[in-house]
C-alpha positions as semicolon CSV with decimal commas, in nm:
position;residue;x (nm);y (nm);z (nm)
1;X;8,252;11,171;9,842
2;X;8,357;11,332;10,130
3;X;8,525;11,110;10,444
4;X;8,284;11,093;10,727
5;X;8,448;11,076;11,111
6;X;8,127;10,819;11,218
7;X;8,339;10,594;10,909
8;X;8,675;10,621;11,046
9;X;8,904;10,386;11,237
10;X;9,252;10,499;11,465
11;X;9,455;10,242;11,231
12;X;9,291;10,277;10,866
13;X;9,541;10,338;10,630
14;X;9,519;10,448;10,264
15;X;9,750;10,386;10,010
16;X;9,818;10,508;9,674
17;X;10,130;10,501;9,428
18;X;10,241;10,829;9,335
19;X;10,478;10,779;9,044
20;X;10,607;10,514;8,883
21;X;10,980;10,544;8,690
22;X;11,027;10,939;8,810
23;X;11,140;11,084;8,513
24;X;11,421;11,352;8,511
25;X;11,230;11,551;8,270
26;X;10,925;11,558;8,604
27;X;11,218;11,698;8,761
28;X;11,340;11,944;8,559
29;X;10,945;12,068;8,525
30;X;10,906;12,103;8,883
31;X;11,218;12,293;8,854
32;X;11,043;12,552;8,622
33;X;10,736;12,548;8,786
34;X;10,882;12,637;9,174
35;X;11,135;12,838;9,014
36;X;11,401;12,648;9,207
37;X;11,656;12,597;8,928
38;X;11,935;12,475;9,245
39;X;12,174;12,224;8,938
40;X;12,146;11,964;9,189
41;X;11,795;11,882;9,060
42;X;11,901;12,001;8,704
43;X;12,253;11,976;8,599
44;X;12,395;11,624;8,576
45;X;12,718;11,685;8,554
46;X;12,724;11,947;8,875
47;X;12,549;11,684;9,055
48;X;12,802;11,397;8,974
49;X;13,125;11,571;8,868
50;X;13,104;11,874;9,102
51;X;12,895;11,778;9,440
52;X;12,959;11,404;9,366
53;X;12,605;11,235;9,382
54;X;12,564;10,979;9,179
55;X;12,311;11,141;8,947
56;X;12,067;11,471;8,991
57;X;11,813;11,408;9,247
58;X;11,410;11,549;9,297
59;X;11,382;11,835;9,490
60;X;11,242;11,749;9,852
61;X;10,895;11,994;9,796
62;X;10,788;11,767;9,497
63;X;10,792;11,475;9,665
64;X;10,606;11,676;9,965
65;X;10,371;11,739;9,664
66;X;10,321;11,427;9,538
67;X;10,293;11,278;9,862
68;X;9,996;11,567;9,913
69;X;9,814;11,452;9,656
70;X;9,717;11,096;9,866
71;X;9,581;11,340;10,087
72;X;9,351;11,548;9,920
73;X;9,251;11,242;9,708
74;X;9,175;11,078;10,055
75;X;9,007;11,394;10,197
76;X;8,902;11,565;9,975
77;X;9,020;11,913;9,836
78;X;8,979;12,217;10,043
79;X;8,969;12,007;10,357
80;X;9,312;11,923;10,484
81;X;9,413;12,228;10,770
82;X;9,763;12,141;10,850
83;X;10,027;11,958;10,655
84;X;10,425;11,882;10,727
85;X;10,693;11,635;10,699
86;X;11,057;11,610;10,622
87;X;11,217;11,454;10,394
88;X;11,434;11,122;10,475
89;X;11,631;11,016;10,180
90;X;11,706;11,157;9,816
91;X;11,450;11,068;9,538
92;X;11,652;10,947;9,208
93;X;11,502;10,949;8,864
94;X;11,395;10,631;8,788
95;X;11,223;10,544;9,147
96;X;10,894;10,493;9,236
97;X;10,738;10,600;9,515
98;X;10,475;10,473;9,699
99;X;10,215;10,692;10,012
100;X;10,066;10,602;10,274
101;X;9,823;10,743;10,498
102;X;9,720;10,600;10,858
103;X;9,416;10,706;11,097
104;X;9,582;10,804;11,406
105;X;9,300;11,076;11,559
106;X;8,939;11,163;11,492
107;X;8,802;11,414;11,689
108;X;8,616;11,691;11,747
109;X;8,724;12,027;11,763
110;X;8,608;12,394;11,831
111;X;8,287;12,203;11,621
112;X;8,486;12,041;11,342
113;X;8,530;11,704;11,256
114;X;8,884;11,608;11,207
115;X;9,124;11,311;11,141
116;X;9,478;11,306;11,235
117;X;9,667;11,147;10,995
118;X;10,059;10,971;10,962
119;X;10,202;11,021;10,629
120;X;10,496;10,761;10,479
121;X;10,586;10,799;10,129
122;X;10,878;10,497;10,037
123;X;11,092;10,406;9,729
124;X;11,088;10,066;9,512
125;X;11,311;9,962;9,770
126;X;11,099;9,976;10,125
127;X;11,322;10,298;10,146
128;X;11,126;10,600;10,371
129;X;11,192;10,928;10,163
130;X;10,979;11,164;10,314
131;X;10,754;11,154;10,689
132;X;10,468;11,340;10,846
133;X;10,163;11,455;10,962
134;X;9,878;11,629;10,853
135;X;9,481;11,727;10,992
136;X;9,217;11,758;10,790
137;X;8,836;11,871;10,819
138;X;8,573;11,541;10,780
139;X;8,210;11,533;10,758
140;X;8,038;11,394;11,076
């Protein structure tokens, strides 16, 4: 079911866990599936030995992704008309991370429905790894 502007409150929020124990193997498939094979996502020993992080670390659009999906399970699909961020902190395997959505806008526009909505996705540890924005289309 569709969200419906008449519904919505500046201050709602929606939450939703994204992944639990992140998985290097997630990692390395996001790595074949953007094509972005960069060895800091893939290699462990270029990540520790060679650029000296403490382990490989997620790629900043698959968090982005993840972090997407709250949205368009909140929205619905096909409805959300902008969408950005950046990313705050290095996802390791083994975290969990953790979106939320707040309510900041609903208005109307050029005869559209929309919501404005704030975007925090956080580690295990209260830790912000990625921010942002996004708009999207809602029913009246």
């Amino acid at each position: 079911m569709a969200l419906q502007a008449s519904a919505l409150e500046v201050g709602a929020t929606f939450e939703a866990t994204l992944v639990e124990d992140l998985k290097r193997t997630q990692i390395v498939q996001y790595a074949g599936a953007s094509g972005d094979y960069n060895p800091l996502h893939t290699d462990e020993v270029f990540a520790t030995q060679v650029a000296g992080y403490p382990s490989v670390f997620a790629h900043g659009m698959l968090t982005m992704g993840m972090t997407g999906r709250l949205l368009t399970d909140t929205v619905g699909d096909g409805r959300l008309t902008r969408f950005g961020g950046r990313f705050t902190s290095q996802v390791w395997p083994g975290d969990t991370l953790t979106a939320t959505a707040r309510v900041e806008a609903v208005r109307e526009e050029d005869g559209q429905h929309l919501v404005d909505l704030s975007v925090e996705t956080a580690n295990q540890d209260g830790v912000t790894v990625f921010s942002g924005t996004a708009t999207a289309r809602v029913d009246p």
